Coordinates of C-alpha atoms in Angstrom, one line a residue:
M225 CA -12.2 -42.0 3.1
V226 CA -15.1 -40.7 3.7
I227 CA -16.4 -38.6 6.7
T228 CA -20.1 -37.9 7.0
R229 CA -21.4 -35.5 9.1
K230 CA -24.9 -34.8 10.5
T231 CA -26.4 -31.4 10.8
K232 CA -29.3 -30.5 13.2
Q233 CA -31.2 -28.2 10.7
D234 CA -32.1 -31.1 7.8
K235 CA -30.5 -34.2 9.1
K236 CA -29.4 -34.7 5.8
S237 CA -25.9 -36.5 5.0
L238 CA -22.7 -34.0 3.8
E239 CA -20.0 -36.5 2.7
I240 CA -16.6 -35.3 1.5
D241 CA -14.9 -38.1 -0.8
Y242 CA -11.1 -37.1 -0.3
K243 CA -10.0 -40.1 -2.3
S244 CA -12.1 -39.2 -5.1
L245 CA -10.8 -35.6 -5.1
S246 CA -7.4 -37.1 -4.8
D247 CA -7.6 -39.6 -7.7
K248 CA -9.1 -36.2 -9.6
R249 CA -5.9 -34.0 -8.8
K250 CA -4.0 -36.4 -9.9
L251 CA -6.0 -37.1 -13.3
D252 CA -5.8 -33.0 -14.1
N253 CA -2.0 -33.2 -12.8
N254 CA -2.8 -29.7 -11.3
P255 CA -3.5 -28.8 -7.6
I256 CA -6.8 -27.6 -6.4
L257 CA -4.9 -24.7 -5.0
N258 CA -1.7 -23.5 -6.4
F259 CA -0.2 -20.0 -5.0
E260 CA 3.0 -20.7 -6.6
P261 CA 3.4 -18.6 -9.9
N262 CA 3.9 -20.4 -13.4
E263 CA 7.0 -20.4 -15.3
Q264 CA 5.6 -18.0 -17.7
L265 CA 5.0 -15.7 -14.8
K266 CA 8.2 -16.6 -13.3
L267 CA 10.5 -15.4 -16.4
L268 CA 7.7 -12.5 -16.9
R269 CA 8.8 -11.3 -13.4
Y270 CA 12.3 -12.1 -14.0
G271 CA 12.4 -10.1 -17.4
V272 CA 10.7 -6.8 -15.9
R273 CA 12.6 -6.7 -12.6
K274 CA 16.0 -6.6 -15.3
F275 CA 14.5 -4.1 -17.5
A276 CA 13.4 -1.9 -14.1
E277 CA 17.0 -2.4 -12.4
D278 CA 18.8 -1.6 -15.8
V279 CA 16.8 1.2 -17.3
L280 CA 14.5 3.0 -14.2
L281 CA 17.2 2.3 -11.2
P282 CA 19.3 5.3 -13.0
V283 CA 16.9 7.6 -13.5
A284 CA 14.2 7.0 -10.9
P285 CA 15.8 10.0 -8.3
I286 CA 16.5 12.2 -11.4
V287 CA 12.7 11.9 -12.6
D288 CA 11.5 12.4 -8.7
R289 CA 13.9 15.4 -8.3
D290 CA 12.6 17.0 -11.5
A291 CA 9.2 16.2 -11.6
T292 CA 9.4 15.1 -15.2
F293 CA 7.9 12.2 -17.5
N294 CA 11.0 10.5 -18.8
W295 CA 10.5 10.0 -22.6
E296 CA 13.4 8.1 -23.2
T297 CA 12.0 5.4 -20.5
A298 CA 8.8 5.2 -22.5
R299 CA 10.3 4.5 -25.5
H300 CA 12.1 1.7 -23.7
L301 CA 9.1 0.4 -22.4
A302 CA 7.7 0.2 -25.5
K303 CA 10.4 -2.4 -26.2
I304 CA 9.1 -4.4 -24.0
N305 CA 5.3 -4.0 -25.0
A306 CA 4.7 -2.0 -21.3
W307 CA 2.4 0.2 -23.2
G308 CA 0.3 -2.8 -24.6
I309 CA 0.1 -5.6 -21.8
E310 CA -3.4 -7.0 -22.6
V311 CA -3.7 -5.8 -26.0
P312 CA -4.3 -8.4 -28.6
E313 CA -1.3 -9.6 -30.5
K314 CA -3.3 -8.5 -33.8
Y315 CA -3.1 -4.6 -32.3
G316 CA 0.2 -5.2 -31.7
G317 CA 0.1 -5.7 -27.7
A318 CA 1.6 -8.7 -25.5
Q319 CA -2.0 -10.3 -25.0
L320 CA -1.5 -11.0 -21.0
D321 CA -3.5 -11.3 -18.7
S322 CA -4.5 -9.5 -15.3
I323 CA -2.1 -11.4 -13.4
S324 CA 0.6 -10.8 -15.6
H325 CA -0.3 -7.3 -15.6
A326 CA -0.2 -6.6 -12.2
I327 CA 3.0 -8.7 -12.0
T328 CA 4.4 -5.9 -14.8
I329 CA 3.2 -2.6 -12.1
E330 CA 4.6 -4.3 -9.3
E331 CA 7.9 -4.8 -10.8
L332 CA 8.4 -1.5 -12.2
S333 CA 6.8 0.1 -8.9
R334 CA 9.6 -1.6 -7.1
V335 CA 12.2 0.3 -8.5
C336 CA 10.7 3.5 -10.5
A337 CA 6.3 4.3 -8.8
S338 CA 5.8 7.3 -10.9
T339 CA 6.8 5.1 -13.9
G340 CA 4.9 2.5 -12.7
L341 CA 1.9 5.0 -12.3
S342 CA 2.4 6.3 -15.6
V343 CA 2.1 2.8 -17.2
S344 CA -0.2 1.5 -15.0
A345 CA -3.0 4.6 -16.0
H346 CA -2.4 3.9 -19.0
N347 CA -3.2 0.0 -20.0
S348 CA -6.3 0.0 -16.9
L349 CA -7.8 3.4 -17.1
G350 CA -6.9 4.5 -20.6
V351 CA -6.4 1.3 -23.1
Y352 CA -9.2 -1.1 -20.8
P353 CA -12.2 0.9 -21.7
I354 CA -11.3 0.8 -25.3
L355 CA -10.8 -2.6 -25.1
R356 CA -13.7 -3.5 -23.1
W357 CA -16.2 -1.3 -24.9
G358 CA -14.8 0.5 -28.4
T359 CA -16.5 -0.2 -31.4
D360 CA -14.1 -2.4 -34.0
E361 CA -13.4 0.6 -35.8
Q362 CA -12.6 2.3 -32.7
K363 CA -9.8 -0.6 -31.5
E364 CA -8.6 -0.3 -35.2
R365 CA -8.0 3.5 -34.8
Y366 CA -6.5 3.2 -31.1
L367 CA -5.0 0.6 -30.0
P368 CA -2.2 -0.2 -32.2
A369 CA -0.7 3.2 -31.7
L370 CA -1.4 3.0 -27.6
A371 CA -0.1 -0.5 -27.4
S372 CA 3.4 1.0 -28.9
G373 CA 3.8 3.8 -27.0
K374 CA 3.5 6.0 -29.6
M375 CA 0.1 7.3 -27.9
I376 CA -0.2 7.7 -24.0
A377 CA -3.7 7.1 -22.6
G378 CA -5.3 8.5 -19.9
F379 CA -8.7 8.8 -17.9
S380 CA -10.4 11.6 -16.0
M381 CA -13.2 12.0 -14.1
T382 CA -12.3 14.1 -10.9
E383 CA -13.4 17.9 -10.8
P384 CA -12.9 20.3 -8.2
N385 CA -16.5 19.6 -6.8
A386 CA -16.5 16.0 -7.8
G387 CA -13.9 13.6 -6.0
S388 CA -15.2 10.8 -3.9
D389 CA -18.9 12.0 -4.6
V390 CA -19.3 11.2 -8.6
K391 CA -22.9 12.4 -8.8
K392 CA -21.8 16.1 -8.4
I393 CA -19.8 16.2 -12.1
N394 CA -20.5 19.0 -13.7
C395 CA -18.6 19.1 -16.9
L396 CA -21.3 18.7 -19.4
A397 CA -21.8 17.3 -23.2
R398 CA -24.7 19.3 -25.1
Q399 CA -26.3 17.5 -28.0
V400 CA -25.3 19.4 -31.4
G401 CA -26.6 18.1 -34.6
K402 CA -24.5 14.8 -34.9
G403 CA -22.3 15.7 -32.1
F404 CA -21.7 17.1 -28.6
L405 CA -20.1 20.3 -27.5
L406 CA -18.0 19.7 -24.2
N407 CA -17.7 22.4 -21.8
G408 CA -16.0 21.8 -18.1
S409 CA -13.0 21.2 -16.6
K410 CA -11.0 18.0 -14.9
I411 CA -8.4 17.8 -12.2
F412 CA -5.7 15.5 -11.2
V413 CA -5.8 13.9 -14.5
T414 CA -3.0 11.1 -14.5
N415 CA -0.5 11.0 -17.7
G416 CA -2.6 14.6 -18.0
G417 CA 0.6 16.2 -19.4
I418 CA 1.4 13.3 -21.8
A419 CA -1.7 11.5 -23.1
S420 CA -2.6 11.7 -26.3
I421 CA -6.3 10.2 -25.7
L422 CA -8.3 10.5 -23.1
I423 CA -10.8 8.7 -21.8
V424 CA -13.7 11.5 -20.5
I425 CA -16.6 11.2 -18.0
S426 CA -19.1 13.7 -18.1
R427 CA -22.8 14.4 -18.1
Y428 CA -24.7 14.3 -21.1
K429 CA -27.9 16.4 -22.5
T430 CA -29.5 15.7 -25.8
E431 CA -31.7 17.6 -28.0
N432 CA -34.7 16.0 -26.5
G433 CA -33.7 16.4 -22.9
K434 CA -32.3 13.1 -21.8
K435 CA -29.9 12.9 -19.5
G436 CA -27.6 11.0 -17.7
M437 CA -23.4 10.1 -17.7
T438 CA -21.2 9.3 -20.9
A439 CA -17.6 8.4 -21.5
F440 CA -15.6 10.2 -24.3
I441 CA -12.6 9.2 -26.4
L442 CA -10.8 12.4 -26.7
D443 CA -7.7 13.4 -28.9
N444 CA -5.4 16.4 -27.3
T445 CA -5.3 18.1 -30.8
M446 CA -8.7 18.9 -30.4
D447 CA -10.3 22.3 -30.7
G448 CA -11.1 23.1 -27.1
Y449 CA -8.8 21.0 -25.5
E450 CA -6.4 23.0 -23.1
I451 CA -4.1 20.9 -20.8
G452 CA -3.4 22.9 -17.5
K453 CA 0.1 23.6 -15.6
L454 CA 2.1 20.4 -14.2
E455 CA 1.0 19.9 -10.6
D456 CA 4.2 20.0 -8.2
K457 CA 3.2 16.9 -6.4
M458 CA 4.4 15.4 -2.7
G459 CA 5.1 11.8 -4.2
M460 CA 4.9 10.2 -7.6
R461 CA 6.7 13.1 -9.2
G462 CA 7.5 11.8 -12.5
S463 CA 4.1 11.0 -13.2
S464 CA 2.3 13.6 -14.9
T465 CA -0.6 14.8 -13.1
T466 CA -2.6 18.4 -14.6
S467 CA -5.8 19.7 -14.9
I468 CA -7.7 19.6 -18.6
Y469 CA -10.4 22.2 -19.7
F470 CA -13.1 21.6 -22.5
N471 CA -14.4 24.5 -24.2
D472 CA -16.9 24.3 -26.5
L473 CA -15.0 21.0 -27.9
F474 CA -16.9 18.9 -30.6
I475 CA -17.3 15.5 -30.4
S476 CA -18.7 13.4 -33.0
Q477 CA -20.7 10.4 -32.2
E478 CA -17.7 7.7 -33.1
N479 CA -16.0 8.8 -30.5
V480 CA -18.9 7.9 -28.0
L481 CA -17.2 5.1 -25.8
G482 CA -20.0 2.3 -25.5
L483 CA -23.9 3.1 -25.0
I484 CA -24.4 7.3 -24.8
S485 CA -25.8 6.4 -21.2
D486 CA -23.1 3.8 -20.0
G487 CA -20.8 6.5 -18.8
F488 CA -21.3 5.6 -14.7
K489 CA -20.8 1.8 -15.8
I490 CA -18.0 2.5 -17.7
A491 CA -16.6 4.5 -14.9
M492 CA -16.8 2.0 -12.0
N493 CA -16.0 -0.8 -13.7
T494 CA -12.7 0.8 -15.2
L495 CA -11.8 1.9 -11.7
D496 CA -12.4 -1.5 -10.4
V497 CA -9.7 -2.9 -12.8
G498 CA -7.5 0.6 -12.2
R499 CA -7.5 -0.5 -8.6
I500 CA -5.6 -3.7 -9.2
G501 CA -2.7 -1.8 -10.5
I502 CA -2.4 0.5 -7.4
A503 CA -2.6 -2.1 -5.5
A504 CA 0.3 -3.5 -7.3
Q505 CA 1.7 -0.1 -7.2
A506 CA 1.5 -0.5 -3.6
L507 CA 3.0 -3.7 -3.5
G508 CA 6.1 -2.6 -5.7
I509 CA 6.8 0.2 -3.7
A510 CA 6.5 -1.8 -0.1
R511 CA 8.9 -4.4 -1.4
A512 CA 11.5 -2.2 -2.2
A513 CA 11.6 -0.5 1.3
Y514 CA 11.7 -3.9 2.6
E515 CA 14.2 -5.2 0.6
H516 CA 16.3 -1.8 1.7
S517 CA 15.8 -2.7 5.1
V518 CA 16.8 -6.3 5.1
E519 CA 20.1 -5.7 3.8
Y520 CA 20.9 -2.5 5.8
S521 CA 19.9 -4.0 9.1
K522 CA 22.5 -6.6 8.1
R523 CA 25.1 -4.0 7.0
R524 CA 24.2 -1.7 10.0
I525 CA 27.0 -2.5 13.0
Q526 CA 25.8 -1.2 16.6
F527 CA 27.1 -2.3 19.8
D528 CA 29.2 -4.6 18.3
K529 CA 26.6 -6.7 15.9
P530 CA 24.2 -6.2 13.2
I531 CA 21.3 -4.1 14.5
A532 CA 19.3 -7.2 12.6
N533 CA 20.3 -9.0 15.8
F534 CA 18.1 -6.8 17.6
Q535 CA 14.6 -8.1 18.1
G536 CA 13.1 -4.4 18.3
I537 CA 14.5 -3.9 14.4
S538 CA 14.1 -8.2 13.9
F539 CA 10.0 -7.9 14.7
K540 CA 9.7 -5.0 12.1
L541 CA 11.2 -7.1 9.5
A542 CA 9.2 -9.8 10.1
E543 CA 6.0 -7.9 10.0
M544 CA 6.7 -6.2 7.0
A545 CA 7.2 -9.6 5.3
T546 CA 4.3 -10.7 6.7
K547 CA 2.1 -7.7 5.4
I548 CA 3.9 -8.2 2.1
E549 CA 2.7 -11.6 1.2
T550 CA -1.0 -10.4 2.5
A551 CA -1.0 -7.8 0.3
R552 CA 0.1 -10.0 -2.5
L553 CA -2.3 -12.6 -2.2
L554 CA -5.0 -9.9 -2.2
V555 CA -3.6 -8.5 -5.5
Y556 CA -3.3 -11.7 -7.3
K557 CA -6.7 -12.9 -6.3
A558 CA -8.4 -10.0 -7.5
A559 CA -6.5 -10.3 -11.0
H560 CA -7.1 -14.0 -10.6
M561 CA -11.2 -13.2 -10.0
R562 CA -10.8 -10.7 -13.1
N563 CA -9.2 -13.4 -15.7
Q564 CA -12.4 -15.5 -15.1
G565 CA -14.7 -12.5 -15.9
R566 CA -16.0 -12.3 -12.1
D567 CA -17.5 -9.4 -10.5
I568 CA -14.3 -8.0 -8.5
S569 CA -15.7 -4.5 -6.8
K570 CA -15.1 -6.1 -3.2
E571 CA -11.6 -7.5 -4.2
A572 CA -10.3 -4.5 -6.1
A573 CA -11.1 -2.7 -3.2
M574 CA -10.0 -4.9 -0.7
C575 CA -6.6 -5.2 -2.2
K576 CA -6.1 -1.6 -3.1
Y577 CA -7.1 -0.7 0.6
Y578 CA -4.8 -3.5 2.2
S579 CA -1.9 -2.7 -0.2
S580 CA -1.9 1.0 0.2
Q581 CA -2.4 0.9 3.9
I582 CA 0.6 -1.6 4.4
A583 CA 2.9 0.6 2.0
R584 CA 2.7 3.6 3.7
D585 CA 3.2 1.4 7.3
I586 CA 6.5 -0.2 5.8
T587 CA 8.2 2.8 4.1
Q588 CA 7.5 4.4 7.4
E589 CA 9.1 2.0 9.7
A590 CA 11.8 1.1 7.0
I591 CA 12.8 5.2 7.3
Q592 CA 12.8 4.3 11.4
V593 CA 14.9 1.3 10.6
H594 CA 17.8 3.2 8.5
G595 CA 17.8 6.1 11.3
G596 CA 18.9 9.3 10.1
Y597 CA 20.3 7.6 6.8
G598 CA 16.6 7.1 6.0
Y599 CA 15.6 10.7 6.5
M600 CA 18.2 11.9 3.8
K601 CA 17.7 12.3 0.4
D602 CA 20.8 10.1 -0.4
L603 CA 18.8 7.0 -0.1
P604 CA 15.1 6.5 -1.8
L605 CA 13.8 5.8 1.8
E606 CA 12.2 9.1 1.8
R607 CA 10.9 8.4 -1.6
Y608 CA 9.1 5.6 -1.1
Y609 CA 7.6 6.9 2.0
R610 CA 6.1 10.1 -0.2
D611 CA 5.2 7.7 -3.1
A612 CA 3.2 5.3 -1.1
K613 CA 1.4 8.0 0.5
A614 CA -0.5 8.7 -2.8
C615 CA -1.8 5.2 -2.9
E616 CA -4.0 5.9 -0.3
I617 CA -5.7 8.6 -2.2
Y618 CA -6.1 8.4 -5.8
E619 CA -9.0 6.4 -7.7
G620 CA -10.7 6.0 -4.7
T621 CA -9.4 6.9 -1.1
T622 CA -8.9 4.4 1.5
E623 CA -12.3 5.4 3.3
I624 CA -14.3 5.3 0.5
M625 CA -12.7 1.8 -0.7
K626 CA -14.0 0.5 3.4
M627 CA -17.1 1.9 2.0
I628 CA -17.5 -0.3 -1.1
I629 CA -16.2 -3.3 0.9
S630 CA -18.8 -2.9 3.5
Q631 CA -21.5 -2.2 1.2
Q632 CA -20.7 -5.5 -0.8
I633 CA -20.7 -7.4 2.6
L634 CA -23.9 -6.2 3.9
R635 CA -25.4 -6.7 0.1
G636 CA -24.4 -10.7 1.2
N637 CA -21.2 -10.6 -1.0
V638 CA -18.9 -12.0 1.7

């Protein structure tokens, strides 16, 4: 069948040959659009979910209560290659793609969001920049240990006076001979207390007066590297968040990531990738709250019938399910585009903004579905609510995500 449509503008015919499209689809043996995961992704999801329920579920409330990173869990995560999701096999990694990465973080966060955050920050903010911009020597030096979990990685850009406004970064590396002396401080560093390797975004000034922003790979054993106190957070309490202080810390040229002037580009690109991970975390939290609500509403009897039979509750469940499905499509689309090597600034911001928002909404409604029981620490609903809120703040606030999206739209990236 051929459909011909005349346009008023150019009077040319627009022909769509559906028969040829249908024949091509048969030839490729693959639908043109397929929203279903393949068998490999299904097996991955099943495996990570089983791991999370067997290993993380018993310790998740303890990790939250004690606000401690669980090193025994870290060793178990190494056995499923969670510390090297996208690292090539030659360095000991799993060599998976971005969708596999998102599914892994989603399933971990569904059970323990703190663990999901630690793993996500390690892979997307710490390992990814080395994979993308590291020299062969840097990759050989760091990736095997990072993929095995012997080293944990982190990323550091935020300062007391530089949060959303990256240009206000004061941390400064002055060139001295064949290296740099770094002075300054960073705050709210995810994995800060446990990271052996830290990607640090700093200003620099060369001996000939050139200035800019750069990225360094720092080792926590370097002289002048000081870890601050563990932050006492509202949520994500099992993820280590600290300040880091640099006092005349000498950095050799071998620890510069990319070109000396690449710092801003590396930071922005890395945050785009990290935002898919945050969105996957939020999606996992939302799913957990929703699944609890469905099961509870079927069991809870009021006025001689399950509360799921009341429209007020059933409509809440319908809204939750729809929001989760929408968020999932946004997350997987951004991950798919990243697999293709396309610009994901807008899509990463969209999935992070929307997934974070629906995670907050769904966890709040889940508490309402559970009534007084949802407010008690005996159930995990209040933990989900506290954890979800963090997703609206770190790696770019909801307001910054909207700003990025609108800027991309107005530049013609619709």
